Coordinates of C-alpha atoms in Angstrom, one line a residue:
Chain A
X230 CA 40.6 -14.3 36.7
X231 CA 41.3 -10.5 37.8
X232 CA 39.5 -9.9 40.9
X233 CA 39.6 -6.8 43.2
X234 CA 38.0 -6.6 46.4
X235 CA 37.4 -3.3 48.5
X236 CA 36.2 -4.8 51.8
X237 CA 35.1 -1.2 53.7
X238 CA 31.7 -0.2 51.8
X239 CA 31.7 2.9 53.6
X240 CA 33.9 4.9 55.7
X241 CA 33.6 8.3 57.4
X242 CA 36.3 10.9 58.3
X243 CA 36.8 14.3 60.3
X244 CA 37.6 16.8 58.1
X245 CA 41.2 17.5 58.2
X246 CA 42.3 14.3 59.5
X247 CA 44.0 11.1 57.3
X248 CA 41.9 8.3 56.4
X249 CA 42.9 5.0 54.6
X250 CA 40.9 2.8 52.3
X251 CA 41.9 -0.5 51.5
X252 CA 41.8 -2.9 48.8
X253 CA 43.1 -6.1 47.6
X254 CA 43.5 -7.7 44.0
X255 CA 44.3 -11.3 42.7
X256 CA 46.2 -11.8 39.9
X257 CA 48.7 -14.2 38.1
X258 CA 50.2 -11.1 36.4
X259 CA 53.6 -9.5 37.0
X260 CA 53.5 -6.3 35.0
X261 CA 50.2 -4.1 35.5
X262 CA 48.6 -1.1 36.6
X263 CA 46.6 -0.4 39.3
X264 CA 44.2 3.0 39.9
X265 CA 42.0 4.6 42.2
X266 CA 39.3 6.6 40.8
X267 CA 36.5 9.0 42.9
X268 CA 32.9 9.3 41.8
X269 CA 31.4 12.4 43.4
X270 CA 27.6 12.7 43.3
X271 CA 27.7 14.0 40.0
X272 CA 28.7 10.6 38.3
X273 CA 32.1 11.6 36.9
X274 CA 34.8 9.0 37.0
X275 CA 38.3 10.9 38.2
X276 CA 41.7 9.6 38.1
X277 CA 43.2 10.0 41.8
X278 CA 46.7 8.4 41.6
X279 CA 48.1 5.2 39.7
X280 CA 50.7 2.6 40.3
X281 CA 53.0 0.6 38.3
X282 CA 53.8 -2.9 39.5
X283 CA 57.4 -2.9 38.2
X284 CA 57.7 0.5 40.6
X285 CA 58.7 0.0 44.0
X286 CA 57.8 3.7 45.1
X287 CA 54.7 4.6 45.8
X288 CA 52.4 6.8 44.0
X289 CA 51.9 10.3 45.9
X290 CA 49.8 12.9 44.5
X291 CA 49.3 15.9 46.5
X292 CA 47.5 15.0 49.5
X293 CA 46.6 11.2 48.1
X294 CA 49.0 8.8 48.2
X295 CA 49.2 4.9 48.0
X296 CA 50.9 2.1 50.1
X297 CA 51.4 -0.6 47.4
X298 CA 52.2 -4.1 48.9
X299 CA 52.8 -6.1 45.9
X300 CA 53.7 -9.5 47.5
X301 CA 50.6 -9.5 49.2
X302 CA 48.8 -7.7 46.6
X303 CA 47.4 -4.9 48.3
X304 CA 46.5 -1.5 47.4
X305 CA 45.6 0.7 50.1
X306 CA 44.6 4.5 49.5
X307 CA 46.0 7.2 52.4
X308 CA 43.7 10.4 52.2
X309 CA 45.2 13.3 54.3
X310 CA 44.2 16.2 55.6
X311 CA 40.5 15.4 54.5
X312 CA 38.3 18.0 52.6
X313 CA 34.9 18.1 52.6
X314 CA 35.6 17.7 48.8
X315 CA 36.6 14.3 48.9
X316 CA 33.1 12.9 50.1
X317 CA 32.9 10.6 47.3
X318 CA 32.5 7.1 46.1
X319 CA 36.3 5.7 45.6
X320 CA 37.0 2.8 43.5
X321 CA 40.4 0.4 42.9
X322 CA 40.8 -0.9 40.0
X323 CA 43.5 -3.0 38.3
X324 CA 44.6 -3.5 34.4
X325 CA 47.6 -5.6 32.8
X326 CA 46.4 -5.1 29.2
X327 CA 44.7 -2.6 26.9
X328 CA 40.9 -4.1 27.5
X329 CA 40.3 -5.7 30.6
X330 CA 40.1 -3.2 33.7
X331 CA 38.3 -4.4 37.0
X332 CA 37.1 -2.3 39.1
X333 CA 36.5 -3.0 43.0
X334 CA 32.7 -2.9 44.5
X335 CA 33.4 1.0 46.2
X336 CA 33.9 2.5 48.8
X337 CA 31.9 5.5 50.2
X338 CA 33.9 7.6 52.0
X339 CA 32.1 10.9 53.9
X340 CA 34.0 13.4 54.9
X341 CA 32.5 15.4 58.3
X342 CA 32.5 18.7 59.2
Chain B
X57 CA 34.3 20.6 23.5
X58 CA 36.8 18.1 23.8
X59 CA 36.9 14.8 25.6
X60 CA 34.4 11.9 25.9
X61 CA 30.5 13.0 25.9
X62 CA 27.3 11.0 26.1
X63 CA 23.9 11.0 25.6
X64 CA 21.2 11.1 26.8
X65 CA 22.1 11.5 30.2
X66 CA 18.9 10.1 31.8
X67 CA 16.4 7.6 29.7
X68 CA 13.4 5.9 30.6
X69 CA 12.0 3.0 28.4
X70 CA 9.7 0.1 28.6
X71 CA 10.6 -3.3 28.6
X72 CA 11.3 -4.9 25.5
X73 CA 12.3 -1.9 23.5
X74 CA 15.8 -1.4 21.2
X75 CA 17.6 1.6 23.1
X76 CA 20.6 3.0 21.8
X77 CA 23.2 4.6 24.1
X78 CA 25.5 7.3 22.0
X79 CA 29.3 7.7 23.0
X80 CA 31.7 10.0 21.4
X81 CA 35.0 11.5 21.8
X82 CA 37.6 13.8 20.5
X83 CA 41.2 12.5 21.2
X84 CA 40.8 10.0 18.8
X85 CA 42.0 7.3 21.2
X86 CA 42.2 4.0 19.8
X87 CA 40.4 1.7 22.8
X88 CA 36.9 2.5 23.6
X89 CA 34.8 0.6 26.4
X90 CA 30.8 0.6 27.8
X91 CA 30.5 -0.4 31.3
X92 CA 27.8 -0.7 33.8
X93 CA 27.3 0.4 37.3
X94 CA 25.7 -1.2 39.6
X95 CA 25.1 -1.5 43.8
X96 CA 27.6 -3.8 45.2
X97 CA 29.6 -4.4 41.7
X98 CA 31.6 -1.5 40.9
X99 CA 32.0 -1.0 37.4
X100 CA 31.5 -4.2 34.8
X101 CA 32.8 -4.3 31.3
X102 CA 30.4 -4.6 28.7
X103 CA 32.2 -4.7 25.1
X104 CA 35.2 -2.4 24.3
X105 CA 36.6 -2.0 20.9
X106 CA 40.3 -1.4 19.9
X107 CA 40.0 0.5 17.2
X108 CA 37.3 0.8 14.4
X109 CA 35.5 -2.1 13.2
X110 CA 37.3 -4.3 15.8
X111 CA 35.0 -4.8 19.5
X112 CA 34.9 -7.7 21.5
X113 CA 32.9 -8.9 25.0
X114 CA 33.8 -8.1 28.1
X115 CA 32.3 -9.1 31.6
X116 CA 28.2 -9.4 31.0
X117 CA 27.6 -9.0 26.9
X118 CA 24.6 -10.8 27.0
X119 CA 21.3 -8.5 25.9
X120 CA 23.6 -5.5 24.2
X121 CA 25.3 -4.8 20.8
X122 CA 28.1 -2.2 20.0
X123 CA 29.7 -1.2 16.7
X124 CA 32.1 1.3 15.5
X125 CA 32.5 2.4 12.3
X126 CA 34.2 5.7 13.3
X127 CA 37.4 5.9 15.6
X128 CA 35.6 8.5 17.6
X129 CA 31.8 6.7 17.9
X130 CA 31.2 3.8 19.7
X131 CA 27.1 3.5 20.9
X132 CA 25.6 0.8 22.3
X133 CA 22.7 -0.9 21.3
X134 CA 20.1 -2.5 24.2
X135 CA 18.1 -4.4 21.2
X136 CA 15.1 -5.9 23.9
X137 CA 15.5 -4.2 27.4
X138 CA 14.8 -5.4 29.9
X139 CA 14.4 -4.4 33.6
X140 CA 18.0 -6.3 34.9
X141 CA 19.5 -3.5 32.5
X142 CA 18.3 -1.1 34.4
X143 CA 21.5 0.5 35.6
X144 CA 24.1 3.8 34.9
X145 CA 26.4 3.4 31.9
X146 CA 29.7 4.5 31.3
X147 CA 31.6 5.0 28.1
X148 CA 35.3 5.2 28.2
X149 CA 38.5 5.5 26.0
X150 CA 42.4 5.5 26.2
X151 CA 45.2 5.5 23.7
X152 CA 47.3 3.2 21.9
X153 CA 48.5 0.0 24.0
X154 CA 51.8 0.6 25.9
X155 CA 50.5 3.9 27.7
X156 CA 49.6 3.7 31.1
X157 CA 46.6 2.5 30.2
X158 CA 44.0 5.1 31.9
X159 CA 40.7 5.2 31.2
X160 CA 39.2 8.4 30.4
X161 CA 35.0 8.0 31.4
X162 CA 32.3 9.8 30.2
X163 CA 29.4 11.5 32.6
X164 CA 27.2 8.3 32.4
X165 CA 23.8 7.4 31.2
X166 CA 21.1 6.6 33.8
X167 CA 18.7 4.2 32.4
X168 CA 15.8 2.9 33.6
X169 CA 13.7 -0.1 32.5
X170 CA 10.1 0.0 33.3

Protein backbone atom coordinates (compact mmCIF):
# COMPACT_ATOMS: atom_id res chain seq x y z
CA UNK A 1 0.00 0.00 0.00
CA UNK A 2 0.69 3.88 -0.81
CA UNK A 3 1.59 5.56 2.39
CA UNK A 4 2.92 9.11 2.93
CA UNK A 5 4.03 10.43 6.10
CA UNK A 6 4.61 14.20 6.94
CA UNK A 7 6.42 13.81 10.39
CA UNK A 8 6.44 17.95 11.41
CA UNK A 9 2.61 18.67 12.35
CA UNK A 10 3.46 22.14 12.71
CA UNK A 11 6.24 24.38 11.94
CA UNK A 12 6.67 28.18 12.29
CA UNK A 13 8.86 30.62 10.24
CA UNK A 14 10.09 34.41 10.31
CA UNK A 15 8.77 36.11 7.62
CA UNK A 16 11.17 36.41 4.91
CA UNK A 17 13.31 33.69 5.81
CA UNK A 18 13.35 29.76 4.04
CA UNK A 19 11.67 27.08 5.72
CA UNK A 20 11.54 23.30 4.72
CA UNK A 21 8.83 20.79 5.25
CA UNK A 22 9.49 17.25 4.90
CA UNK A 23 7.77 14.20 3.91
CA UNK A 24 8.33 10.69 3.05
CA UNK A 25 6.26 8.16 0.87
CA UNK A 26 6.39 4.19 0.38
CA UNK A 27 5.76 2.73 -2.63
CA UNK A 28 6.54 -0.21 -4.89
CA UNK A 29 5.87 2.06 -7.94
CA UNK A 30 8.48 3.40 -10.39
CA UNK A 31 6.50 5.86 -12.48
CA UNK A 32 4.29 8.49 -10.38
CA UNK A 33 3.51 11.82 -9.25
CA UNK A 34 3.97 13.39 -6.37
CA UNK A 35 2.25 17.04 -5.10
CA UNK A 36 2.18 19.48 -2.43
CA UNK A 37 -0.98 21.29 -1.97
CA UNK A 38 -1.75 24.43 0.72
CA UNK A 39 -5.05 24.74 2.62
CA UNK A 40 -5.35 28.30 3.86
CA UNK A 41 -8.05 28.94 6.42
CA UNK A 42 -10.57 29.24 3.85
CA UNK A 43 -10.62 25.43 2.99
CA UNK A 44 -9.41 25.65 -0.59
CA UNK A 45 -7.13 22.87 -1.78
CA UNK A 46 -4.14 24.71 -4.01
CA UNK A 47 -1.69 23.14 -6.17
CA UNK A 48 1.92 24.36 -5.04
CA UNK A 49 4.45 22.47 -7.23
CA UNK A 50 4.45 18.75 -8.64
CA UNK A 51 7.07 16.19 -9.39
CA UNK A 52 7.48 13.48 -11.81
CA UNK A 53 9.38 10.40 -10.71
CA UNK A 54 10.95 9.69 -14.09
CA UNK A 55 12.46 13.55 -13.72
CA UNK A 56 15.52 13.99 -12.13
CA UNK A 57 15.27 17.89 -11.77
CA UNK A 58 13.46 19.25 -9.28
CA UNK A 59 10.25 21.02 -9.43
CA UNK A 60 10.80 24.95 -8.73
CA UNK A 61 7.96 27.25 -8.86
CA UNK A 62 8.62 30.81 -7.95
CA UNK A 63 9.66 30.95 -4.49
CA UNK A 64 8.60 27.04 -3.72
CA UNK A 65 10.71 24.53 -4.80
CA UNK A 66 11.23 20.72 -4.00
CA UNK A 67 14.27 18.50 -3.18
CA UNK A 68 13.08 15.13 -4.49
CA UNK A 69 15.23 12.09 -3.21
CA UNK A 70 13.78 9.28 -5.06
CA UNK A 71 16.05 6.38 -3.76
CA UNK A 72 15.11 7.15 -0.42
CA UNK A 73 11.74 8.36 -1.27
CA UNK A 74 11.58 11.61 0.09
CA UNK A 75 9.86 14.70 -0.78
CA UNK A 76 10.84 17.64 1.09
CA UNK A 77 9.15 21.26 0.39
CA UNK A 78 11.77 24.45 0.49
CA UNK A 79 9.58 27.73 1.15
CA UNK A 80 11.73 30.89 0.61
CA UNK A 81 11.62 34.13 1.45
CA UNK A 82 8.34 33.48 3.61
CA UNK A 83 5.11 35.63 3.30
CA UNK A 84 2.76 36.04 5.66
CA UNK A 85 0.59 34.52 2.92
CA UNK A 86 1.83 31.13 3.12
CA UNK A 87 0.48 30.53 6.80
CA UNK A 88 -1.31 27.53 5.79
CA UNK A 89 -1.92 23.91 6.18
CA UNK A 90 0.50 22.03 3.56
CA UNK A 91 -0.09 18.68 2.44
CA UNK A 92 2.11 15.84 0.25
CA UNK A 93 0.58 13.69 -1.57
CA UNK A 94 1.45 10.96 -4.02
CA UNK A 95 -0.41 9.23 -7.20
CA UNK A 96 0.73 6.56 -9.83
CA UNK A 97 -2.69 6.15 -11.35
CA UNK A 98 -5.86 7.94 -12.26
CA UNK A 99 -7.82 7.13 -8.79
CA UNK A 100 -5.76 6.53 -5.95
CA UNK A 101 -4.04 9.76 -4.50
CA UNK A 102 -2.82 9.76 -0.72
CA UNK A 103 -2.44 12.47 0.94
CA UNK A 104 0.08 13.00 3.99
CA UNK A 105 -1.53 13.91 7.64
CA UNK A 106 -0.35 18.04 7.25
CA UNK A 107 1.63 20.14 8.17
CA UNK A 108 0.79 23.61 9.65
CA UNK A 109 3.16 25.90 8.89
CA UNK A 110 2.75 29.75 10.48
CA UNK A 111 4.49 32.27 9.11
CA UNK A 112 5.59 35.30 11.87
CA UNK A 113 5.77 38.71 11.55
CA UNK B 1 -18.70 30.12 -13.12
CA UNK B 2 -16.45 27.63 -14.05
CA UNK B 3 -14.64 24.96 -12.11
CA UNK B 4 -15.75 22.54 -9.36
CA UNK B 5 -18.51 23.96 -6.88
CA UNK B 6 -20.31 22.45 -3.91
CA UNK B 7 -22.99 22.64 -1.80
CA UNK B 8 -24.03 23.29 0.96
CA UNK B 9 -21.00 24.63 2.31
CA UNK B 10 -21.92 24.00 6.04
CA UNK B 11 -24.81 21.29 7.17
CA UNK B 12 -25.90 20.25 10.33
CA UNK B 13 -28.08 16.99 10.74
CA UNK B 14 -29.02 14.47 13.30
CA UNK B 15 -27.94 11.12 13.60
CA UNK B 16 -29.48 8.70 11.50
CA UNK B 17 -30.56 10.84 8.68
CA UNK B 18 -29.93 10.36 4.53
CA UNK B 19 -27.80 13.52 3.68
CA UNK B 20 -26.82 14.20 0.36
CA UNK B 21 -23.63 16.20 -0.53
CA UNK B 22 -23.93 17.90 -4.19
CA UNK B 23 -20.73 18.18 -6.42
CA UNK B 24 -20.50 19.76 -9.77
CA UNK B 25 -18.14 20.89 -12.34
CA UNK B 26 -17.64 22.44 -15.65
CA UNK B 27 -14.50 21.12 -17.42
CA UNK B 28 -16.09 18.09 -18.06
CA UNK B 29 -13.19 16.09 -16.66
CA UNK B 30 -13.63 12.47 -16.80
CA UNK B 31 -12.37 11.29 -13.01
CA UNK B 32 -14.30 12.62 -10.12
CA UNK B 33 -13.48 11.84 -6.39
CA UNK B 34 -15.19 12.64 -2.60
CA UNK B 35 -12.80 12.73 0.13
CA UNK B 36 -12.81 13.48 3.82
CA UNK B 37 -10.82 15.52 6.04
CA UNK B 38 -10.03 14.79 9.13
CA UNK B 39 -7.40 15.78 12.36
CA UNK B 40 -4.42 13.76 12.07
CA UNK B 41 -5.39 12.02 8.51
CA UNK B 42 -5.04 14.31 5.85
CA UNK B 43 -7.30 13.78 3.14
CA UNK B 44 -9.05 10.05 2.72
CA UNK B 45 -10.68 8.76 -0.44
CA UNK B 46 -14.14 8.01 -0.36
CA UNK B 47 -15.39 6.75 -3.89
CA UNK B 48 -14.27 8.34 -7.20
CA UNK B 49 -15.80 7.64 -10.51
CA UNK B 50 -14.04 7.56 -13.89
CA UNK B 51 -16.48 8.58 -15.92
CA UNK B 52 -20.35 8.42 -15.84
CA UNK B 53 -22.02 5.44 -14.55
CA UNK B 54 -18.62 3.86 -13.65
CA UNK B 55 -17.48 4.71 -9.53
CA UNK B 56 -15.70 2.58 -7.33
CA UNK B 57 -14.44 2.57 -3.35
CA UNK B 58 -11.68 4.16 -2.17
CA UNK B 59 -10.09 4.32 1.40
CA UNK B 60 -13.28 4.30 4.02
CA UNK B 61 -16.73 3.58 1.70
CA UNK B 62 -18.41 2.13 4.49
CA UNK B 63 -21.79 4.32 5.43
CA UNK B 64 -21.84 6.49 1.93
CA UNK B 65 -23.22 6.02 -1.63
CA UNK B 66 -22.22 8.01 -4.83
CA UNK B 67 -23.67 7.89 -8.39
CA UNK B 68 -23.18 9.65 -11.51
CA UNK B 69 -25.39 9.72 -14.21
CA UNK B 70 -23.93 12.99 -15.67
CA UNK B 71 -20.17 13.54 -16.56
CA UNK B 72 -20.38 16.81 -14.66
CA UNK B 73 -22.46 15.52 -11.31
CA UNK B 74 -21.18 13.37 -8.92
CA UNK B 75 -23.04 13.79 -5.08
CA UNK B 76 -22.72 11.82 -2.36
CA UNK B 77 -25.19 10.20 -0.47
CA UNK B 78 -24.69 9.70 3.64
CA UNK B 79 -27.91 7.24 3.70
CA UNK B 80 -27.83 6.89 7.98
CA UNK B 81 -25.34 9.42 9.47
CA UNK B 82 -23.83 9.13 11.90
CA UNK B 83 -21.61 11.13 14.31
CA UNK B 84 -17.95 9.37 13.02
CA UNK B 85 -19.06 11.18 9.64
CA UNK B 86 -18.87 14.12 11.15
CA UNK B 87 -16.03 15.69 9.18
CA UNK B 88 -15.17 18.39 5.95
CA UNK B 89 -15.74 16.94 2.45
CA UNK B 90 -14.03 17.51 -0.56
CA UNK B 91 -15.09 16.88 -4.10
CA UNK B 92 -12.48 16.68 -6.73
CA UNK B 93 -11.97 16.07 -10.59
CA UNK B 94 -9.15 15.75 -13.25
CA UNK B 95 -8.90 14.78 -16.88
CA UNK B 96 -8.50 11.81 -18.89
CA UNK B 97 -5.68 9.25 -17.59
CA UNK B 98 -2.13 10.04 -18.86
CA UNK B 99 -2.26 13.85 -17.68
CA UNK B 100 -0.36 14.70 -14.82
CA UNK B 101 -2.90 13.65 -12.93
CA UNK B 102 -3.89 16.78 -10.64
CA UNK B 103 -6.66 17.09 -8.72
CA UNK B 104 -8.70 20.05 -8.99
CA UNK B 105 -10.78 20.34 -5.25
CA UNK B 106 -13.84 21.99 -4.55
CA UNK B 107 -14.34 24.52 -1.40
CA UNK B 108 -15.54 21.68 0.96
CA UNK B 109 -18.59 20.83 2.84
CA UNK B 110 -18.45 21.03 6.70
CA UNK B 111 -20.75 18.56 8.13
CA UNK B 112 -21.72 17.98 11.33
CA UNK B 113 -23.51 15.06 12.99
CA UNK B 114 -25.46 15.68 16.04
Amino acid sequence: AQTVTQSQPEMSVQEAETVTLSCTYDTSESNYYLFWYKQPPSRQMILVIRQEAYKQQNATENRFSVNFQKAAKSFSLKISDSQLGDTAMYFCAFIYNNNDMRFGAGTRLTVKP
Amino acid sequence: DAGITQSPRYKITETGRQVTLMCHQTWSHSYMFWYRQDLGHGLRLIYYSAAADITDKGEVPDGYVVSRSKTENFPLTLESATRSQTSVYFCASSEQAGSSYEQYFGPGTRLTVT
